[in-house]
Coordinates of C-alpha atoms and ligand atoms in Angstrom, one line a residue:
X1 CA 17.0 -15.2 -19.3
X2 CA 18.6 -12.3 -17.6
X3 CA 18.4 -12.3 -13.8
X4 CA 16.3 -9.3 -13.0
X5 CA 17.5 -9.3 -9.4
X6 CA 21.2 -9.5 -10.1
X7 CA 21.5 -5.7 -9.6
X8 CA 20.2 -5.2 -6.1
X9 CA 20.1 -2.7 -3.4
X10 CA 19.5 -3.4 0.3
X11 CA 17.6 -1.0 2.5
X12 CA 18.1 -1.3 6.2
X13 CA 15.0 -0.1 8.0
X14 CA 15.5 2.0 11.1
X15 CA 11.7 2.4 11.5
X16 CA 11.0 5.5 9.4
X17 CA 7.5 5.8 8.0
X18 CA 9.2 6.5 4.6
X19 CA 11.2 3.3 4.4
X20 CA 8.8 1.6 2.0
X21 CA 8.8 4.8 -0.1
X22 CA 12.6 4.5 -0.5
X23 CA 12.1 1.0 -1.8
X24 CA 9.3 1.9 -4.1
X25 CA 11.4 4.8 -5.6
X26 CA 14.3 2.5 -6.2
X27 CA 12.1 -0.1 -7.9
X28 CA 10.6 2.7 -10.0
X29 CA 14.1 3.4 -11.2
X30 CA 14.2 -0.2 -12.3
X31 CA 16.4 -1.8 -9.7
X32 CA 15.4 -4.6 -7.4
X33 CA 15.7 -3.9 -3.7
X34 CA 14.6 -5.4 -0.4
X35 CA 14.1 -4.1 3.1
X36 CA 15.7 -5.8 6.0
X37 CA 15.3 -4.7 9.6
X38 CA 18.2 -2.6 10.8
X39 CA 19.5 -5.3 13.1
X40 CA 19.5 -8.0 10.5
X41 CA 22.4 -10.4 11.0
X42 CA 25.8 -9.9 9.4
X43 CA 25.3 -13.3 7.6
X44 CA 21.9 -12.2 6.2
X45 CA 23.3 -8.9 5.0
X46 CA 26.3 -10.5 3.4
X47 CA 24.3 -13.3 1.7
X48 CA 22.1 -10.7 0.0
X49 CA 25.0 -9.5 -2.2
X50 CA 23.9 -5.9 -2.5
X51 CA 25.5 -3.6 -4.9
X52 CA 24.6 -0.7 -2.6
X53 CA 23.0 -0.2 0.8
X54 CA 20.6 2.5 1.9
X55 CA 20.1 3.3 5.6
X56 CA 16.6 4.6 6.2
X57 CA 15.5 7.3 8.5
X58 CA 14.0 6.5 11.9
X59 CA 11.9 7.8 14.7
X60 CA 14.7 7.5 17.3
X61 CA 17.4 9.9 18.5
X62 CA 20.9 8.7 18.0
X63 CA 21.5 10.0 21.6
X64 CA 19.0 7.7 23.2
X65 CA 19.3 4.8 20.7
X66 CA 22.7 4.2 19.2
X67 CA 21.3 1.3 17.0
X68 CA 23.9 -1.1 18.2
X69 CA 26.8 -1.3 15.8
X70 CA 24.6 -1.4 12.7
X71 CA 27.2 0.3 10.6
X72 CA 30.0 -2.4 11.0
X73 CA 28.4 -5.2 8.9
X74 CA 27.3 -2.6 6.3
X75 CA 30.9 -1.2 5.8
X76 CA 32.2 -4.8 5.6
X77 CA 30.3 -5.3 2.3
X78 CA 32.6 -2.7 0.6
X79 CA 29.7 -1.3 -1.5
X80 CA 28.4 2.3 -1.7
X81 CA 26.2 3.4 1.2
X82 CA 23.6 6.1 1.4
X83 CA 22.4 7.2 4.8
X84 CA 19.1 9.1 4.9
X85 CA 18.3 11.4 7.9
X86 CA 18.6 9.1 10.9
X87 CA 20.5 6.7 8.7
X88 CA 23.1 9.4 8.0
X89 CA 23.4 10.2 11.7
X90 CA 23.9 6.6 12.6
X91 CA 26.7 6.4 10.0
X92 CA 28.3 9.6 11.2
X93 CA 28.2 8.8 14.8
X94 CA 29.3 5.1 14.6
X95 CA 32.2 6.1 12.3
X96 CA 33.6 8.6 14.8
X97 CA 31.6 11.8 14.2
X98 CA 29.3 13.6 16.6
X99 CA 25.6 14.1 16.6
X100 CA 24.0 16.9 18.6
X101 CA 20.7 16.2 20.2
X102 CA 18.3 19.0 19.7
X103 CA 14.8 19.4 21.0
X104 CA 14.0 21.6 18.1
X105 CA 12.7 20.0 15.0
X106 CA 13.5 21.2 11.5
X107 CA 10.4 20.2 9.6
X108 CA 9.3 21.1 6.0
X109 CA 11.0 22.8 3.1
X110 CA 14.6 23.8 3.1
X111 CA 17.1 25.0 0.6
X112 CA 20.4 23.1 0.4
X113 CA 23.5 24.8 -1.1
X114 CA 25.7 22.3 -2.8
X115 CA 29.1 23.0 -1.1
X116 CA 31.6 20.7 -2.9
X117 CA 31.9 18.7 -6.0
X118 CA 30.5 15.3 -5.2
X119 CA 29.5 12.3 -7.4
X120 CA 26.1 12.2 -5.6
X121 CA 24.9 15.7 -6.3
X122 CA 27.1 16.9 -9.2
X123 CA 25.0 18.7 -11.8
X124 CA 21.7 18.2 -10.0
X125 CA 20.0 21.4 -8.9
X126 CA 16.7 23.3 -8.7
X127 CA 18.3 26.8 -8.8
X128 CA 21.6 28.5 -9.0
X129 CA 22.9 31.3 -6.9
X130 CA 24.6 34.3 -8.5
X131 CA 28.0 32.9 -7.8
X132 CA 27.1 29.7 -9.6
X133 CA 26.4 27.6 -6.5
X134 CA 23.7 25.0 -7.0
X135 CA 20.6 25.0 -4.8
X136 CA 18.3 22.1 -4.1
X137 CA 14.8 22.4 -2.7
X138 CA 14.5 19.6 -0.2
X139 CA 12.2 18.4 2.5
X140 CA 13.5 17.9 6.0
X141 CA 12.1 16.2 9.1
X142 CA 14.6 15.8 12.0
X143 CA 15.6 17.0 15.4
X144 CA 19.2 15.8 15.9
X145 CA 21.9 16.9 13.6
X146 CA 25.5 15.9 12.7
X147 CA 27.9 18.5 14.1
X148 CA 31.3 16.8 13.6
X149 CA 32.2 14.6 10.6
X150 CA 34.0 11.3 10.8
X151 CA 37.5 11.1 9.3
X152 CA 37.5 11.0 5.5
X153 CA 34.2 12.8 5.1
X154 CA 33.5 16.3 3.8
X155 CA 30.4 18.5 3.8
X156 CA 28.8 18.5 0.3
X157 CA 25.6 20.4 1.2
X158 CA 24.3 22.8 3.9
X159 CA 21.1 24.5 4.8
X160 CA 20.3 27.3 7.2
X161 CA 19.0 24.8 9.8
X162 CA 21.6 22.1 9.1
X163 CA 25.1 23.3 8.3
X164 CA 25.9 19.7 7.7
X165 CA 23.0 18.7 5.4
X166 CA 24.8 16.3 3.0
X167 CA 28.1 14.5 3.5
X168 CA 30.4 12.3 1.5
X169 CA 33.4 10.1 1.7
X170 CA 34.1 9.9 -2.1
X171 CA 36.9 7.4 -1.8
X172 CA 34.8 4.8 0.0
X173 CA 31.6 5.9 -1.7
X174 CA 29.8 6.6 1.5
X175 CA 27.1 9.3 1.4
X176 CA 24.7 10.9 3.8
X177 CA 21.7 13.2 3.3
X178 CA 19.9 14.9 6.2
X179 CA 16.9 15.5 4.0
X180 CA 14.6 13.0 2.4
X181 CA 15.2 12.3 -1.3
X182 CA 12.4 9.7 -1.3
X183 CA 9.5 12.2 -0.8
X184 CA 8.2 14.1 -3.8
X185 CA 8.6 17.4 -2.0
X186 CA 12.3 17.0 -2.6
X187 CA 12.1 18.0 -6.2
X188 CA 15.3 16.4 -7.4
X189 CA 14.9 13.4 -5.0
X190 CA 14.4 10.8 -7.8
X191 CA 17.4 12.1 -9.7
X192 CA 19.5 11.9 -6.6
X193 CA 18.4 8.3 -5.9
X194 CA 19.0 7.5 -9.6
X195 CA 22.4 8.9 -9.3
X196 CA 23.2 6.7 -6.3
X197 CA 21.6 3.5 -7.7
X198 CA 22.6 3.7 -11.4
X199 CA 25.9 5.5 -11.5
X200 CA 27.4 5.1 -8.0
X201 CA 26.2 1.5 -7.4
X202 CA 26.3 0.5 -11.0
X203 CA 22.8 -1.0 -11.0
X204 CA 20.8 -1.3 -14.2
X205 CA 17.1 -1.1 -14.9
X206 CA 15.8 -4.6 -15.6
X207 CA 13.1 -4.5 -12.9
X208 CA 10.2 -3.6 -15.2
X209 CA 6.5 -4.8 -15.2
X210 CA 7.1 -6.9 -18.4
X211 CA 10.2 -8.5 -17.0
X212 CA 8.6 -9.2 -13.6
X213 CA 5.7 -10.9 -15.4
X214 CA 8.0 -12.9 -17.6
X215 CA 10.0 -14.1 -14.6
X216 CA 7.0 -14.8 -12.4
X217 CA 5.4 -16.9 -15.1
X218 CA 8.5 -19.0 -15.3
X219 CA 8.7 -19.3 -11.6
X220 CA 5.1 -20.3 -11.1
X221 CA 5.4 -23.0 -13.8
X222 CA 8.5 -24.3 -12.2
X223 CA 6.9 -24.2 -8.7
X224 CA 3.5 -25.9 -9.4
X225 CA 4.4 -28.1 -12.4
X226 CA 1.3 -29.8 -13.7
X227 CA -0.6 -29.6 -10.4
X228 CA -4.0 -27.9 -10.0
X229 CA -4.1 -24.5 -8.2
X230 CA -7.0 -23.0 -6.4
X231 CA -7.6 -19.2 -5.9
X232 CA -10.1 -17.4 -3.7
X233 CA -11.0 -14.6 -6.1
X234 CA -12.5 -11.6 -4.5
X235 CA -12.5 -9.1 -7.3
X236 CA -10.1 -6.9 -5.4
X237 CA -6.8 -5.7 -7.0
X238 CA -4.5 -8.3 -5.6
X239 CA -6.5 -11.5 -6.1
X240 CA -7.5 -10.3 -9.6
X241 CA -3.8 -9.8 -10.6
X242 CA -3.0 -13.2 -9.2
X243 CA -5.7 -14.7 -11.3
X244 CA -4.5 -12.9 -14.5
X245 CA -0.9 -13.9 -13.8
X246 CA -1.8 -17.5 -13.1
X247 CA -3.9 -17.6 -16.2
X248 CA -0.8 -16.6 -18.2
X249 CA 1.4 -19.1 -16.4
X250 CA -0.7 -22.2 -16.1
X251 CA -4.0 -21.6 -17.9
X252 CA -6.6 -24.3 -17.2
X253 CA -4.7 -25.7 -14.2
X254 CA -6.3 -22.8 -12.3
X255 CA -9.7 -22.9 -10.7
X256 CA -11.0 -19.7 -9.0
X257 CA -13.7 -19.8 -6.4
X258 CA -15.6 -16.5 -6.1
X259 CA -17.9 -16.4 -3.1
X260 CA -20.6 -13.8 -3.7
X261 CA -21.5 -13.0 -0.1
X262 CA -24.3 -10.7 -1.0
X263 CA -22.3 -8.1 0.8
X264 CA -20.5 -6.8 -2.3
X265 CA -21.1 -3.5 -4.1
X266 CA -24.0 -3.2 -6.6
X267 CA -23.5 -5.7 -9.6
X268 CA -20.0 -6.5 -8.4
X269 CA -20.4 -10.2 -8.7
X270 CA -21.5 -9.9 -12.4
X271 CA -18.6 -7.6 -13.1
X272 CA -16.1 -10.0 -11.7
X273 CA -17.5 -12.8 -13.8
X274 CA -17.4 -10.7 -16.9
X275 CA -13.9 -9.5 -16.4
X276 CA -12.5 -13.0 -16.2
X277 CA -14.6 -14.5 -18.9
X278 CA -12.0 -13.2 -21.3
X279 CA -9.0 -14.8 -19.6
X280 CA -7.7 -18.0 -21.3
X281 CA -8.2 -21.2 -19.3
X282 CA -9.6 -19.6 -16.1
X283 CA -12.4 -21.5 -14.6
X284 CA -14.3 -19.2 -12.2
X285 CA -16.8 -20.9 -9.9
X286 CA -19.3 -18.4 -8.5
X287 CA -21.0 -19.4 -5.3
X288 CA -24.1 -17.3 -4.6
X289 CA -24.1 -17.3 -0.9
X290 CA -26.0 -14.2 -0.1
X291 CA -28.9 -15.9 1.7
X292 CA -26.5 -18.0 3.8
X293 CA -24.8 -14.8 4.9
X294 CA -28.0 -13.1 5.8
X295 CA -29.2 -16.1 7.7
X296 CA -25.9 -16.3 9.6
X297 CA -25.9 -12.6 10.5
X298 CA -29.5 -12.4 11.6
X299 CA -29.9 -10.8 15.0
X300 CA -26.1 -10.0 15.3
X301 CA -25.2 -6.4 15.9
X302 CA -21.7 -6.6 17.4
X303 CA -19.0 -5.7 14.8
X304 CA -16.4 -8.1 15.8
X305 CA -18.9 -10.9 16.0
X306 CA -20.1 -10.1 12.5
X307 CA -16.5 -10.2 11.2
X308 CA -15.9 -13.6 12.8
X309 CA -19.2 -15.0 11.4
X310 CA -18.5 -13.6 7.9
X311 CA -14.9 -14.9 8.0
X312 CA -15.8 -18.4 9.2
X313 CA -18.6 -18.8 6.7
X314 CA -16.3 -17.8 3.9
X315 CA -13.9 -20.6 5.0
X316 CA -16.7 -23.1 5.2
X317 CA -18.1 -22.3 1.8
X318 CA -14.7 -22.2 0.2
X319 CA -13.7 -25.5 1.6
X320 CA -16.9 -27.2 0.6
X321 CA -16.4 -26.0 -3.0
X322 CA -12.8 -26.9 -3.0
X323 CA -13.6 -30.5 -2.0
X324 CA -15.6 -30.9 -5.2
X325 CA -12.5 -30.3 -7.2
X326 CA -10.1 -33.2 -7.4
X327 CA -6.4 -33.2 -7.3
X328 CA -5.8 -29.7 -5.9
X329 CA -2.3 -29.2 -4.5
X330 CA -1.9 -25.5 -4.3
X331 CA -3.6 -22.5 -2.9
X332 CA -2.7 -19.1 -4.5
X333 CA -2.8 -16.0 -2.4
X334 CA -2.4 -12.3 -3.1
X335 CA 0.1 -11.6 -0.3
X336 CA 2.1 -8.5 -1.2
X337 CA 5.5 -7.3 -0.1
X338 CA 4.3 -4.8 2.6
X339 CA 2.5 -7.8 4.3
X340 CA 5.8 -9.6 4.4
X341 CA 7.7 -6.5 5.7
X342 CA 5.1 -5.9 8.3
X343 CA 5.6 -9.3 9.9
X344 CA 9.4 -8.9 9.7
X345 CA 9.4 -5.3 11.1
X346 CA 7.1 -6.3 13.9
X347 CA 9.9 -8.5 15.1
X348 CA 12.3 -5.6 15.6
X349 CA 9.8 -3.6 17.4
X350 CA 11.0 -0.4 15.7
X351 CA 8.1 0.3 13.3
X352 CA 4.7 0.6 14.8
X353 CA 2.7 -2.6 14.3
X354 CA 0.0 -2.0 11.7
X355 CA -3.3 -3.8 11.8
X356 CA -3.4 -6.2 8.9
X357 CA -6.4 -7.9 7.5
X358 CA -6.1 -11.2 5.9
X359 CA -9.4 -12.2 4.4
X360 CA -8.4 -15.8 3.7
X361 CA -6.4 -16.4 6.9
X362 CA -6.8 -19.9 8.2
X363 CA -7.4 -21.4 4.8
X364 CA -4.0 -23.0 4.1
X365 CA -3.6 -24.4 7.6
X366 CA -7.0 -26.1 7.5
X367 CA -6.8 -27.3 3.9
X368 CA -3.3 -28.8 3.9
X369 CA -2.4 -27.1 0.6
X370 CA 0.9 -25.6 -0.4
X371 CA 1.0 -21.9 -1.0
X372 CA 1.8 -20.0 -4.1
X373 CA 2.2 -16.3 -3.6
X374 CA 3.3 -14.7 -6.8
X375 CA 3.0 -11.1 -5.6
X376 CA 5.0 -11.6 -2.4
X377 CA 7.8 -9.4 -3.6
X378 CA 5.7 -6.6 -5.0
X379 CA 4.5 -3.2 -3.7
X380 CA 0.9 -2.3 -4.5
X381 CA 1.9 0.2 -7.2
X382 CA 3.9 -2.6 -8.9
X383 CA 1.0 -5.0 -8.6
X384 CA -1.1 -2.4 -10.4
X385 CA 1.4 -2.0 -13.2
X386 CA 1.5 -5.7 -13.7
X387 CA -2.3 -5.8 -13.7
X388 CA -2.4 -3.3 -16.5
X389 CA 0.3 -5.1 -18.4
X390 CA -1.8 -8.3 -18.1
X391 CA -4.8 -6.5 -19.6
X392 CA -7.0 -6.0 -16.5
X393 CA -9.4 -3.0 -16.8
X394 CA -8.3 0.2 -15.1
X395 CA -11.5 0.1 -13.1
X396 CA -10.3 -3.0 -11.3
X397 CA -6.6 -2.1 -11.1
X398 CA -7.3 1.3 -9.6
X399 CA -10.3 0.4 -7.5
X400 CA -10.5 1.6 -4.0
X401 CA -9.9 -1.0 -1.3
X402 CA -12.9 -2.9 0.0
X403 CA -12.9 -4.6 3.3
X404 CA -13.1 -8.4 3.4
X405 CA -16.4 -8.4 5.4
X406 CA -17.8 -6.0 2.8
X407 CA -21.0 -4.2 3.4
X408 CA -21.4 -6.4 6.5
X409 CA -19.4 -3.8 8.4
X410 CA -20.9 -0.8 6.5
X411 CA -24.4 -1.6 7.6
X412 CA -24.0 -0.7 11.2
X413 CA -25.5 -3.0 13.7
X414 CA -27.7 -5.8 12.4
X415 CA -27.3 -6.6 8.8
X416 CA -30.7 -7.0 7.0
X417 CA -31.0 -7.7 3.3
X418 CA -33.1 -4.6 2.7
X419 CA -30.5 -2.4 4.4
X420 CA -27.8 -3.9 2.2
X421 CA -29.8 -3.3 -0.9
X422 CA -30.4 0.3 0.0
X423 CA -26.8 0.8 0.8
X424 CA -25.6 -0.8 -2.4
X425 CA -27.7 1.8 -4.4
X426 CA -26.5 4.7 -2.3
X427 CA -22.9 3.6 -2.7
X428 CA -23.3 3.1 -6.4
X429 CA -24.7 6.7 -6.8
X430 CA -21.8 8.1 -4.8
X431 CA -19.1 6.2 -6.7
X432 CA -20.7 6.8 -10.1
X433 CA -20.8 10.5 -9.4
X434 CA -17.2 10.6 -8.1
X435 CA -16.0 8.9 -11.3
X436 CA -18.2 11.2 -13.5
X437 CA -16.7 14.3 -11.8
X438 CA -13.1 13.0 -12.0
X439 CA -12.9 12.8 -8.2
X440 CA -12.6 9.0 -7.8
X441 CA -8.8 8.9 -8.3
X442 CA -8.4 12.0 -6.1
X443 CA -9.5 10.2 -3.0
X444 CA -8.0 7.0 -1.6
X445 CA -11.2 5.4 -0.6
X446 CA -14.9 6.4 -0.7
X447 CA -18.0 4.6 0.4
X448 CA -21.4 4.9 2.1
X449 CA -22.4 3.7 5.5
X450 CA -25.9 2.7 6.5
X451 CA -26.9 4.0 10.0
X452 CA -29.4 2.0 12.1
X453 CA -31.3 5.1 13.0
X454 CA -34.3 6.9 11.6
X455 CA -34.8 10.5 11.1
X456 CA -37.8 12.7 10.3
X457 CA -38.1 14.4 6.9
X458 CA -40.7 16.0 4.7
X459 CA -41.2 14.8 1.1
X460 CA -43.9 16.4 -1.0
X461 CA -46.7 17.0 1.4
X462 CA -45.9 14.1 3.7
X463 CA -43.9 13.6 6.8
X464 CA -41.4 10.8 6.5
X465 CA -39.6 8.8 9.2
X466 CA -36.8 7.1 7.3
X467 CA -33.2 6.0 7.3
X468 CA -29.9 7.9 7.4
X469 CA -26.7 7.2 5.4
X470 CA -23.3 8.7 5.8
X471 CA -20.9 9.3 3.0
X472 CA -17.2 8.9 3.7
X473 CA -14.2 9.8 1.4
X474 CA -10.6 9.9 2.7
X475 CA -7.2 11.0 1.4
X476 CA -4.3 8.8 2.6
X477 CA -1.4 6.9 1.1
X478 CA -0.9 4.3 3.8
X479 CA -4.4 4.0 5.3
X480 CA -2.9 4.3 8.8
X481 CA -3.6 8.0 9.0
X482 CA -6.2 9.8 6.8
X483 CA -7.8 13.1 6.2
X484 CA -11.4 13.4 5.2
X485 CA -11.6 14.6 1.6
X486 CA -12.7 18.1 1.0
X487 CA -15.2 17.2 -1.7
X488 CA -16.8 20.3 -3.3
X489 CA -20.1 21.4 -1.6
X490 CA -21.9 21.5 -5.0
X491 CA -20.8 17.9 -5.6
X492 CA -22.0 16.7 -2.2
X493 CA -25.3 18.6 -2.7
X494 CA -25.8 16.8 -6.1
X495 CA -25.0 13.4 -4.6
X496 CA -27.3 13.9 -1.6
X497 CA -30.2 15.0 -3.8
X498 CA -29.8 12.0 -6.1
X499 CA -29.7 9.6 -3.1
X500 CA -32.8 11.0 -1.4
X501 CA -34.7 11.2 -4.7
X502 CA -33.7 7.8 -6.0
X503 CA -33.3 5.5 -3.1
X504 CA -36.5 4.7 -1.3
X505 CA -36.2 4.5 2.4
X506 CA -33.4 7.1 2.8
X507 CA -34.4 10.6 3.9
X508 CA -31.1 12.1 5.1
X509 CA -27.5 12.1 3.9
X510 CA -24.6 13.1 6.1
X511 CA -20.9 13.5 5.3
X512 CA -18.3 12.2 7.7
X513 CA -15.7 14.9 8.6
X514 CA -13.6 12.8 11.0
X515 CA -9.9 12.2 10.5
X516 CA -7.9 9.0 11.3
X517 CA -6.9 9.1 14.1
X518 CA -9.0 9.4 16.1
X519 CA -11.7 7.9 13.9
X520 CA -10.9 4.8 11.8
X521 CA -11.7 4.8 8.1
X522 CA -14.5 2.3 8.4
X523 CA -17.3 2.9 10.9
X524 CA -17.1 -0.6 12.4
Ligands
XMP1 P1 -9.7 1.2 9.3 O1 -11.2 1.2 9.4 O2 -9.0 0.3 10.2 O3 -9.3 0.8 7.9 O4 -9.1 2.6 9.5 C1 -8.1 0.8 7.2 C2 -8.2 0.1 5.9 O5 -8.5 -1.3 6.1 C3 -9.8 -1.7 5.5 N1 -10.4 -2.6 6.5 C4 -10.6 -3.9 6.3 N2 -10.1 -4.7 5.3 N3 -11.0 -6.6 6.4 C5 -10.4 -6.0 5.3 O6 -10.0 -6.8 4.4 C6 -11.5 -5.9 7.4 O7 -12.1 -6.4 8.4 C7 -11.2 -4.4 7.4 N4 -11.5 -3.4 8.2 C8 -11.0 -2.3 7.6 C9 -10.5 -0.4 5.3 O8 -11.5 -0.4 4.3 C10 -9.4 0.6 5.1 O9 -9.0 0.5 3.7

């Protein structure tokens, strides 16, 4: 079998919010890549055997933070290098050039004139000037700028705000771009990255969903042998893809435990069971634990306390079920690559630490099981591609995220069964209508929240004093910042009418117009 990681690019992360985007773009091209923190050791960098190295952007100024001597171990590898934004400045400065600190930011669209013939940009353009010069429409976001080149480099692109917008040392195959090729606003960005990865670094395109599955299946078989594997199936994208992948790899050696907490979306438990009924070998044990959850949550209004209770009860139920199954050696988990990068990045202190939520944290330590994490190297979009390739329905693969504690944190304050049931119906109407109006995929996450207040209303001839729900829909790609979605008024009107007419006990519907920050996406 061909090694699908043989052609590989290393990305050194200087803390840009776009670093993961660079990696995703390179993987889309079909080349394997990994992200290391910028100060990864020389040994670690050398041992990776990259065919090319990308230096990411970063939030720092080269004036205040010279990033140690990051460039030395990079140059020692003798492979092509592409510095992006701050990455280009680090390269220029540390190789003997000069970077001018500027309080003024250049932010947004810019036009770059291609100044010299360079392997990186040759033949790539959005427009042409009358004299035949190629023009690129690019996206910039920087304050500092390179003002003097290191020896051996020439300017290959310039813009009004950045006379030195692209640089190259063709002989040593070292390149720098002041703009961001990884964002879609740079129209030829993908082409430029392709040029670097495929032609300049000589990497092929064997990193495809089908190849990744093929290889994972082999690896899982090799790792677990004939042992039994346990999986906590939640119905979310990651655990569902793990289930489908393990089914392909080890069939009936897999047992899934699906804890129906009673805090899931309407009919979700049945849907999960139906989906996996079609997968060969998979044994899904459904534990209907709704009553246990409602009992445990009775009288508890504090959000953090609710989270702890829900999490601990999950572990207790899961363990009790697991004990009934003999000979289990492995626990499968849906850890994905961003989780791994987050923990590594946290160590450098460069990227802001992101809150991470691990639903099944604590399980492996307590249960003395070995871990199998087949998605550990994959980005979410890759997990989705693999899910589709393994035959999972689009509805699961492209489903909005759902918090581990489920509706437990969407019924504000005390969680009562009747509140949950009302909320499930409200949420179902909202989501159903979003799908029907082709708006579901336009927003990153949408849901309803049950508010523990009552409000007065009139219905027919009578006065009513009933509950209030809030609808929330957000647009975001990283869930760290988010805008509230500008859903059409007519659509909201239609949804609101349906909810009030069809869900008894609800007399008022509100729409949440808070961004994150300062608000979080969930209400608790
Ligand atoms: P916040 O509310 O922090 O949410 O802006 C960001 C993303 O994380 C999800 N979320 C959770 N996921 N357990 C989870 O598994 C949790 O306790 C939890 N709280 C929030 C939220 O739905 C959003 O996608």
